[in-house]
């Protein structure tokens, strides 16, 4: 049988990462209709309530049960508000490697939620699931997503030329496809340990680097 990730929730100081449920559908539809999400992801546009329902109740759970990965809704601990999503995909169980993607809701940007959620998933993958590699791919012009990758400790490995189709708005308000390069990043268990040490040193020195984050 194909291995699968456990049906789990992951908590941080501010966030709870858990499976999607039907109650998330309205906020999920609103989040995925954001212009930045449309530009940098391959989700349908417009993103309907039906799209959100199918994803939350059927497609997202199937990612786990089929062994392909894991989809988690990112919610605020105090308010239980949906603020993003983290998606593990293209999982190679023999190599113990998987790829992570993330989206931050427009109403929750600038809070560091993308970094916090990706770091939490990475820690869980490396410590509890004994994974050895987490990969991340960002469009060449998606600088905010690249800043998230840098802040969580990822190492840039190279460029996949002409490997992605992003979208840009036209003068009439529509959208058109554009080809773009992808930057490949990776995170290994030792990278996360190195980052923890650097963070402690920065805290002792009284300063932190600030990055805006969105999908």
Coordinates of N, CA and C in Angstrom, one line a residue:
X1 N 0.8 -1.2 0.0 CA 0.0 0.0 0.0 C 0.9 1.3 0.0
X2 N 0.4 2.3 -0.6 CA 1.1 3.6 -0.7 C 1.0 4.2 0.7
X3 N 2.2 4.7 1.2 CA 2.1 5.3 2.5 C 1.3 6.6 2.5
X4 N 0.8 7.1 3.6 CA 0.1 8.3 3.7 C 0.5 9.1 4.9
X5 N 0.3 10.4 4.8 CA 0.5 11.2 6.0 C -0.7 11.0 7.0
X6 N -0.5 11.1 8.3 CA -1.6 11.0 9.2 C -2.5 12.1 9.1
X7 N -3.7 11.9 9.6 CA -4.8 12.9 9.6 C -4.6 13.8 10.8
X8 N -3.8 14.9 10.7 CA -3.4 15.6 11.9 C -3.7 17.1 11.9
X9 N -3.5 17.7 13.1 CA -3.5 19.1 13.2 C -2.1 19.5 13.8
X10 N -1.6 20.7 13.4 CA -0.4 21.2 13.9 C -0.6 22.6 14.5
X11 N -0.2 22.8 15.7 CA -0.4 24.1 16.4 C 0.9 24.8 16.6
X12 N 0.8 26.2 16.5 CA 1.9 27.1 16.8 C 1.4 28.0 17.9
X13 N 2.2 29.0 18.2 CA 1.7 30.0 19.2 C 0.4 30.7 18.8
X14 N 0.4 31.0 17.4 CA -0.7 31.8 16.9 C -1.7 31.1 16.0
X15 N -1.3 29.9 15.5 CA -2.0 29.3 14.4 C -2.4 27.8 14.7
X16 N -3.4 27.3 14.1 CA -3.8 25.9 14.1 C -3.9 25.5 12.6
X17 N -3.1 24.5 12.2 CA -3.1 24.0 10.9 C -3.9 22.6 10.9
X18 N -5.0 22.6 10.2 CA -5.9 21.4 10.3 C -6.5 21.1 9.0
X19 N -7.1 19.9 8.8 CA -7.8 19.6 7.6 C -8.9 20.6 7.3
X20 N -9.2 20.9 6.0 CA -10.4 21.7 5.6 C -11.7 21.0 6.0
X21 N -12.7 21.8 6.2 CA -14.0 21.2 6.3 C -15.0 22.2 5.6
X22 N -16.3 21.8 5.5 CA -17.2 22.5 4.7 C -17.5 23.9 5.2
X23 N -17.3 24.1 6.5 CA -17.4 25.5 7.1 C -16.4 26.5 6.6
X24 N -15.3 26.0 6.0 CA -14.3 26.9 5.5 C -14.6 27.4 4.1
X25 N -15.7 26.9 3.4 CA -15.9 27.2 2.0 C -16.1 28.7 1.7
X26 N -16.9 29.4 2.4 CA -17.0 30.9 2.1 C -15.7 31.6 2.1
X27 N -14.9 31.4 3.2 CA -13.6 32.1 3.3 C -12.6 31.6 2.3
X28 N -12.7 30.3 2.0 CA -11.7 29.8 1.0 C -12.0 30.4 -0.4
X29 N -13.3 30.5 -0.7 CA -13.6 31.1 -2.0 C -13.2 32.6 -2.1
X30 N -13.4 33.3 -1.0 CA -12.9 34.7 -1.0 C -11.4 34.8 -1.1
X31 N -10.7 33.9 -0.4 CA -9.2 33.9 -0.4 C -8.7 33.6 -1.8
X32 N -9.3 32.6 -2.5 CA -8.7 32.2 -3.8 C -9.1 33.1 -4.9
X33 N -10.1 34.0 -4.7 CA -10.4 35.0 -5.7 C -9.6 36.3 -5.6
X34 N -8.6 36.3 -4.7 CA -7.7 37.5 -4.6 C -6.9 37.6 -5.8
X35 N -6.5 38.8 -6.2 CA -5.8 39.1 -7.4 C -4.4 38.4 -7.4
X36 N -3.7 38.5 -6.2 CA -2.4 37.9 -6.2 C -2.4 36.4 -6.3
X37 N -3.4 35.8 -5.7 CA -3.6 34.3 -5.8 C -3.9 33.9 -7.2
X38 N -4.7 34.7 -7.9 CA -5.0 34.4 -9.3 C -3.8 34.5 -10.1
X39 N -2.9 35.6 -9.9 CA -1.7 35.8 -10.7 C -0.7 34.7 -10.5
X40 N -0.5 34.2 -9.3 CA 0.7 33.3 -9.1 C 0.3 31.8 -9.0
X41 N -1.0 31.5 -8.9 CA -1.3 30.1 -8.8 C -2.1 29.6 -10.0
X42 N -2.4 28.3 -10.1 CA -3.2 27.8 -11.2 C -4.6 27.5 -10.8
X43 N -5.2 28.1 -9.8 CA -6.5 27.9 -9.4 C -7.5 28.5 -10.4
X44 N -8.7 28.0 -10.5 CA -9.7 28.5 -11.5 C -10.0 30.0 -11.2
X45 N -10.3 30.7 -12.2 CA -10.7 32.1 -12.0 C -11.9 32.4 -12.9
X46 N -13.0 32.9 -12.4 CA -13.2 33.1 -11.0 C -13.3 31.8 -10.2
X47 N -13.0 31.9 -8.9 CA -13.0 30.7 -8.0 C -14.4 30.7 -7.3
X48 N -15.2 29.8 -7.7 CA -16.6 29.8 -7.2 C -16.8 29.0 -5.9
X49 N -17.9 29.2 -5.3 CA -18.2 28.4 -4.0 C -18.2 26.9 -4.3
X50 N -18.6 26.6 -5.5 CA -18.6 25.1 -5.9 C -17.2 24.6 -6.0
X51 N -16.3 25.5 -6.5 CA -14.8 25.1 -6.6 C -14.3 24.9 -5.1
X52 N -14.7 25.8 -4.3 CA -14.2 25.7 -2.9 C -14.8 24.5 -2.2
X53 N -16.0 24.2 -2.4 CA -16.7 23.0 -1.8 C -16.0 21.7 -2.3
X54 N -15.8 21.6 -3.6 CA -15.1 20.4 -4.1 C -13.7 20.2 -3.5
X55 N -13.0 21.3 -3.4 CA -11.6 21.3 -2.9 C -11.6 20.9 -1.4
X56 N -12.5 21.6 -0.6 CA -12.5 21.3 0.8 C -13.0 20.0 1.2
X57 N -13.9 19.4 0.5 CA -14.6 18.2 0.9 C -14.1 17.0 0.2
X58 N -13.6 17.1 -1.0 CA -13.2 16.0 -1.8 C -11.7 15.9 -2.3
X59 N -11.3 17.0 -2.9 CA -9.9 17.0 -3.5 C -8.8 17.1 -2.5
X60 N -9.0 18.0 -1.5 CA -8.0 18.1 -0.4 C -7.8 16.8 0.4
X61 N -8.9 16.2 0.9 CA -8.7 15.0 1.6 C -8.1 13.9 0.8
X62 N -8.4 13.9 -0.6 CA -7.8 12.8 -1.4 C -6.3 12.9 -1.6
X63 N -5.8 14.1 -1.5 CA -4.3 14.3 -1.5 C -3.7 13.4 -0.5
X64 N -4.3 13.4 0.7 CA -3.7 12.6 1.8 C -4.0 11.1 1.6
X65 N -5.2 10.7 1.4 CA -5.6 9.3 1.3 C -4.9 8.6 0.1
X66 N -4.6 9.4 -1.0 CA -3.9 8.8 -2.1 C -2.4 8.7 -1.9
X67 N -1.9 9.3 -0.9 CA -0.5 9.3 -0.6 C 0.3 10.4 -1.3
X68 N -0.4 11.3 -2.0 CA 0.3 12.3 -2.8 C 0.9 13.4 -1.9
X69 N 0.2 13.7 -0.8 CA 0.7 14.8 0.1 C -0.3 15.1 1.2
X70 N -0.5 16.4 1.5 CA -1.3 16.8 2.7 C -1.7 18.2 2.5
X71 N -3.0 18.5 2.7 CA -3.5 19.9 2.6 C -4.0 20.3 4.0
X72 N -3.6 21.4 4.4 CA -4.0 21.9 5.7 C -4.5 23.4 5.6
X73 N -5.6 23.6 6.2 CA -6.1 25.0 6.4 C -5.4 25.6 7.5
X74 N -4.9 26.9 7.3 CA -4.2 27.6 8.3 C -5.2 28.6 9.0
X75 N -5.4 28.4 10.3 CA -6.4 29.3 11.0 C -5.8 29.9 12.2
X76 N -6.3 31.1 12.6 CA -5.8 31.8 13.8 C -6.3 31.0 15.0
X77 N -5.4 30.8 16.0 CA -5.7 30.1 17.2 C -6.9 30.8 18.0
X78 N -6.8 32.1 18.1 CA -7.7 32.9 18.9 C -9.1 33.0 18.3
X79 N -9.1 33.3 17.0 CA -10.4 33.7 16.3 C -10.9 32.5 15.4
X80 N -10.1 31.5 15.2 CA -10.4 30.4 14.3 C -10.7 30.8 12.9
X81 N -10.3 32.0 12.5 CA -10.5 32.6 11.2 C -9.5 31.9 10.2
X82 N -10.0 31.6 9.0 CA -9.1 31.0 8.0 C -8.2 32.1 7.5
X83 N -6.8 31.9 7.5 CA -5.9 32.9 7.1 C -4.9 32.4 6.0
X84 N -5.1 31.1 5.6 CA -4.2 30.6 4.5 C -4.3 29.1 4.4
X85 N -3.5 28.6 3.6 CA -3.4 27.1 3.4 C -2.0 26.7 3.1
X86 N -1.6 25.5 3.5 CA -0.3 24.9 3.2 C -0.6 23.5 2.5
X87 N 0.1 23.3 1.4 CA -0.2 22.1 0.6 C 1.1 21.3 0.4
X88 N 1.2 20.1 0.9 CA 2.4 19.2 0.5 C 1.9 18.4 -0.6
X89 N 2.8 18.3 -1.7 CA 2.4 17.6 -2.9 C 3.7 16.9 -3.5
X90 N 3.4 16.1 -4.5 CA 4.5 15.4 -5.2 C 5.4 14.7 -4.3
X91 N 4.8 14.0 -3.3 CA 5.6 13.3 -2.2 C 6.3 12.1 -2.8
X92 N 7.5 11.9 -2.5 CA 8.3 10.7 -2.8 C 8.6 10.0 -1.5
X93 N 8.0 8.9 -1.3 CA 8.1 8.3 0.0 C 9.4 7.5 0.1
X94 N 10.0 7.1 -1.0 CA 11.3 6.4 -0.9 C 12.4 7.4 -0.6
X95 N 12.3 8.5 -1.3 CA 13.4 9.5 -1.0 C 13.1 10.3 0.2
X96 N 11.9 10.3 0.7 CA 11.4 11.0 1.9 C 11.6 12.5 1.6
X97 N 10.9 12.9 0.5 CA 11.0 14.3 0.0 C 9.6 14.7 -0.4
X98 N 9.2 16.0 -0.3 CA 7.9 16.5 -0.7 C 8.1 18.0 -1.1
X99 N 7.1 18.5 -1.8 CA 7.1 19.9 -2.2 C 6.0 20.6 -1.4
X100 N 6.3 21.9 -1.0 CA 5.3 22.7 -0.3 C 4.9 23.9 -1.1
X101 N 3.6 24.2 -1.0 CA 3.0 25.4 -1.6 C 2.2 26.1 -0.5
X102 N 2.0 27.4 -0.6 CA 1.3 28.1 0.4 C 0.6 29.3 -0.2
X103 N -0.5 29.6 0.5 CA -1.3 30.8 0.1 C -1.6 31.5 1.4
X104 N -1.5 32.8 1.5 CA -2.0 33.6 2.6 C -3.1 34.5 2.2
X105 N -4.2 34.5 3.0 CA -5.4 35.3 2.7 C -5.0 36.8 2.7
X106 N -5.7 37.6 1.8 CA -5.4 39.0 1.7 C -5.6 39.7 3.0
X107 N -6.6 39.2 3.8 CA -6.9 39.9 5.1 C -5.9 39.5 6.2
X108 N -4.9 38.7 5.9 CA -4.0 38.2 7.0 C -2.5 38.5 6.6
X109 N -2.3 39.2 5.5 CA -0.9 39.4 5.1 C -0.2 40.4 6.0
X110 N 1.1 40.3 6.0 CA 1.9 41.1 6.8 C 2.1 40.7 8.3
X111 N 1.5 39.5 8.6 CA 1.6 39.0 10.0 C 2.6 37.9 10.2
X112 N 3.2 37.5 9.1 CA 4.2 36.4 9.2 C 3.6 35.0 9.2
X113 N 2.3 34.9 8.8 CA 1.7 33.6 8.9 C 2.2 32.6 8.0
X114 N 2.6 33.0 6.8 CA 3.1 32.0 5.8 C 4.4 31.4 6.4
X115 N 5.3 32.2 6.9 CA 6.6 31.7 7.4 C 6.3 30.8 8.6
X116 N 5.4 31.2 9.5 CA 5.1 30.4 10.7 C 4.5 29.1 10.4
X117 N 3.6 29.0 9.4 CA 3.0 27.8 9.0 C 3.9 26.9 8.3
X118 N 4.7 27.4 7.4 CA 5.6 26.5 6.6 C 6.7 26.0 7.6
X119 N 7.2 26.8 8.5 CA 8.2 26.3 9.5 C 7.6 25.2 10.3
X120 N 6.4 25.4 10.8 CA 5.7 24.4 11.6 C 5.6 23.0 10.9
X121 N 5.2 23.1 9.6 CA 5.0 21.9 8.8 C 6.4 21.2 8.6
X122 N 7.4 22.1 8.3 CA 8.8 21.5 8.1 C 9.3 20.8 9.3
X123 N 9.1 21.4 10.5 CA 9.5 20.8 11.8 C 8.8 19.5 12.0
X124 N 7.5 19.4 11.7 CA 6.8 18.2 11.8 C 7.3 17.1 10.9
X125 N 7.5 17.5 9.6 CA 8.0 16.6 8.6 C 9.3 16.0 9.0
X126 N 10.3 16.8 9.4 CA 11.6 16.4 9.7 C 11.7 15.6 11.0
X127 N 11.0 16.0 12.0 CA 11.1 15.4 13.3 C 10.2 14.2 13.5
X128 N 8.9 14.3 13.1 CA 7.9 13.3 13.3 C 7.8 12.3 12.2
X129 N 8.0 12.8 10.9 CA 7.8 11.9 9.8 C 9.2 11.5 9.2
X130 N 10.3 11.9 9.7 CA 11.6 11.5 9.3 C 11.9 11.8 7.8
X131 N 11.3 12.9 7.3 CA 11.6 13.4 6.0 C 13.0 14.0 5.9
X132 N 13.6 14.0 4.7 CA 14.9 14.5 4.5 C 15.0 15.7 3.6
X133 N 13.9 16.1 2.9 CA 14.0 17.2 2.0 C 12.6 17.8 1.8
X134 N 12.5 19.1 1.9 CA 11.3 19.9 1.6 C 11.6 20.8 0.4
X135 N 10.9 20.7 -0.7 CA 11.2 21.6 -1.8 C 10.1 22.6 -2.0
X136 N 10.5 23.8 -2.5 CA 9.6 24.9 -2.8 C 9.9 25.5 -4.1
X137 N 8.9 25.9 -4.9 CA 9.2 26.5 -6.2 C 8.4 27.8 -6.2
X138 N 9.1 28.9 -6.6 CA 8.5 30.2 -6.7 C 8.7 30.8 -8.1
X139 N 7.6 31.5 -8.6 CA 7.8 32.2 -9.8 C 8.8 33.2 -9.7
X140 N 9.5 33.5 -10.9 CA 10.7 34.4 -10.8 C 10.4 35.8 -10.4
X141 N 9.1 36.3 -10.6 CA 8.8 37.6 -10.3 C 8.0 37.7 -9.0
X142 N 7.7 36.5 -8.3 CA 7.0 36.5 -7.1 C 7.9 36.7 -5.9
X143 N 8.4 38.0 -5.7 CA 9.4 38.3 -4.8 C 8.9 38.1 -3.3
X144 N 7.7 38.3 -3.0 CA 7.2 38.1 -1.7 C 7.3 36.6 -1.3
X145 N 6.9 35.7 -2.2 CA 7.0 34.3 -1.9 C 8.4 33.9 -1.7
X146 N 9.3 34.5 -2.5 CA 10.8 34.2 -2.4 C 11.3 34.6 -1.0
X147 N 10.8 35.8 -0.5 CA 11.2 36.2 0.8 C 10.7 35.3 1.9
X148 N 9.5 34.7 1.7 CA 9.1 33.7 2.7 C 10.1 32.5 2.7
X149 N 10.4 32.0 1.5 CA 11.4 30.9 1.4 C 12.7 31.2 2.1
X150 N 13.2 32.4 1.9 CA 14.5 32.8 2.5 C 14.3 32.9 4.0
X151 N 13.2 33.4 4.5 CA 13.1 33.6 5.9 C 12.9 32.2 6.7
X152 N 12.3 31.2 6.0 CA 12.2 29.9 6.7 C 13.5 29.1 6.6
X153 N 14.5 29.6 5.9 CA 15.8 29.0 5.8 C 16.1 28.2 4.6
X154 N 15.2 28.3 3.5 CA 15.4 27.6 2.3 C 16.7 28.1 1.6
X155 N 17.3 27.1 0.8 CA 18.4 27.4 0.0 C 18.0 27.4 -1.5
X156 N 18.4 28.5 -2.2 CA 18.1 28.5 -3.6 C 19.0 27.6 -4.4
X157 N 18.4 26.7 -5.2 CA 19.2 25.7 -5.9 C 19.4 25.9 -7.4
X158 N 18.5 26.8 -8.0 CA 18.6 27.0 -9.4 C 17.3 27.5 -10.0
X159 N 17.3 27.6 -11.3 CA 16.2 28.1 -12.0 C 15.7 27.1 -13.1
X160 N 14.4 26.8 -13.1 CA 13.8 26.0 -14.1 C 13.2 27.0 -15.2
X161 N 13.9 27.1 -16.3 CA 13.5 28.1 -17.3 C 12.2 27.8 -18.0
X162 N 11.3 28.9 -18.0 CA 10.1 28.8 -18.8 C 9.2 27.7 -18.3
X163 N 9.2 27.4 -17.0 CA 8.6 26.2 -16.4 C 7.2 26.4 -15.8
X164 N 6.7 27.7 -15.8 CA 5.4 27.9 -15.2 C 4.6 28.9 -16.0
X165 N 3.3 28.8 -15.8 CA 2.4 29.8 -16.5 C 1.8 30.6 -15.4
X166 N 2.1 31.9 -15.3 CA 1.5 32.8 -14.3 C 0.4 33.6 -15.1
X167 N -0.3 34.5 -14.4 CA -1.3 35.3 -15.1 C -1.1 36.7 -14.8
X168 N -1.5 37.6 -15.7 CA -1.4 39.0 -15.5 C -2.7 39.7 -16.0
X169 N -3.1 40.8 -15.4 CA -4.3 41.4 -15.8 C -4.1 42.3 -17.0
X170 N -5.1 42.3 -17.9 CA -5.1 43.1 -19.1 C -5.8 44.4 -18.8
X171 N -5.7 45.3 -19.8 CA -6.3 46.7 -19.6 C -7.8 46.6 -19.4
X172 N -8.5 45.6 -19.9 CA -9.9 45.5 -19.8 C -10.4 44.8 -18.5
X173 N -9.4 44.5 -17.6 CA -9.7 43.8 -16.3 C -9.7 42.3 -16.4
X174 N -9.4 41.8 -17.6 CA -9.4 40.3 -17.7 C -8.0 39.8 -17.3
X175 N -7.8 38.5 -17.6 CA -6.5 37.9 -17.3 C -5.9 37.2 -18.5
X176 N -4.6 37.2 -18.6 CA -4.0 36.5 -19.7 C -2.8 35.7 -19.2
X177 N -2.5 34.6 -19.8 CA -1.4 33.7 -19.3 C 0.0 34.3 -19.8
X178 N 1.0 34.2 -18.9 CA 2.4 34.5 -19.3 C 3.3 33.4 -18.8
X179 N 4.3 33.1 -19.6 CA 5.3 32.1 -19.2 C 6.3 32.8 -18.3
X180 N 6.8 32.0 -17.3 CA 7.8 32.5 -16.4 C 8.7 31.4 -15.9
X181 N 9.9 31.8 -15.4 CA 10.8 30.8 -14.8 C 10.4 30.5 -13.4
X182 N 10.8 29.3 -12.9 CA 10.6 28.9 -11.5 C 12.0 28.9 -10.8
X183 N 12.0 29.4 -9.6 CA 13.2 29.3 -8.8 C 13.0 28.1 -7.8
X184 N 13.9 27.2 -7.8 CA 13.8 26.0 -6.9 C 14.5 26.2 -5.6
X185 N 13.8 26.0 -4.5 CA 14.4 26.1 -3.2 C 14.3 24.8 -2.5
X186 N 15.2 24.6 -1.5 CA 15.1 23.4 -0.7 C 15.4 23.7 0.7
X187 N 14.8 22.8 1.6 CA 15.0 22.9 3.0 C 15.3 21.5 3.5
X188 N 16.5 21.4 4.2 CA 16.9 20.1 4.8 C 16.8 20.2 6.3
X189 N 16.8 19.1 7.0 CA 16.7 19.2 8.5 C 17.8 20.1 9.1
X190 N 19.0 20.0 8.6 CA 20.1 20.8 9.1 C 19.9 22.3 8.9
X191 N 19.2 22.6 7.8 CA 19.0 24.0 7.5 C 18.0 24.6 8.6
X192 N 17.1 23.8 9.0 CA 16.1 24.3 10.0 C 16.8 24.5 11.3
X193 N 17.8 23.6 11.6 CA 18.5 23.7 12.9 C 19.4 24.9 12.8
X194 N 20.0 25.2 11.7 CA 20.9 26.4 11.6 C 20.0 27.6 11.7
X195 N 18.8 27.6 11.2 CA 18.0 28.8 11.3 C 17.6 29.1 12.7
X196 N 17.3 28.0 13.4 CA 16.9 28.2 14.9 C 18.0 28.8 15.6
X197 N 19.3 28.4 15.3 CA 20.4 29.0 16.0 C 20.6 30.5 15.7
X198 N 20.4 30.8 14.4 CA 20.5 32.2 14.0 C 19.4 33.1 14.6
X199 N 18.2 32.5 14.7 CA 17.1 33.2 15.3 C 17.3 33.6 16.8
X200 N 17.9 32.6 17.5 CA 18.3 32.8 18.9 C 19.3 33.9 19.0
X201 N 20.3 33.9 18.1 CA 21.3 35.0 18.2 C 20.7 36.3 17.9
X202 N 19.8 36.4 16.9 CA 19.2 37.7 16.6 C 18.3 38.2 17.8
X203 N 17.6 37.2 18.4 CA 16.8 37.6 19.6 C 17.7 38.2 20.7
X204 N 18.8 37.5 20.9 CA 19.7 38.0 22.0 C 20.3 39.4 21.6
X205 N 20.4 39.7 20.3 CA 20.9 41.0 19.9 C 19.8 42.0 19.8
X206 N 18.6 41.6 20.0 CA 17.4 42.5 20.0 C 16.9 42.9 18.7
X207 N 17.1 42.1 17.6 CA 16.6 42.5 16.3 C 16.1 41.3 15.5
X208 N 15.1 41.5 14.7 CA 14.6 40.5 13.7 C 14.5 41.1 12.3
X209 N 14.7 40.3 11.3 CA 14.5 40.7 9.9 C 13.0 40.6 9.6
X210 N 12.4 41.6 9.0 CA 11.0 41.6 8.7 C 10.8 41.4 7.2
X211 N 9.9 40.5 6.8 CA 9.6 40.3 5.4 C 8.0 40.4 5.2
X212 N 7.5 41.0 4.2 CA 6.1 40.9 3.9 C 5.9 39.5 3.3
X213 N 4.7 38.9 3.5 CA 4.5 37.6 3.0 C 3.1 37.5 2.4
X214 N 3.0 36.9 1.3 CA 1.7 36.6 0.7 C 2.0 35.5 -0.3
X215 N 0.9 34.9 -1.0 CA 1.1 33.8 -1.8 C 2.0 34.1 -3.0

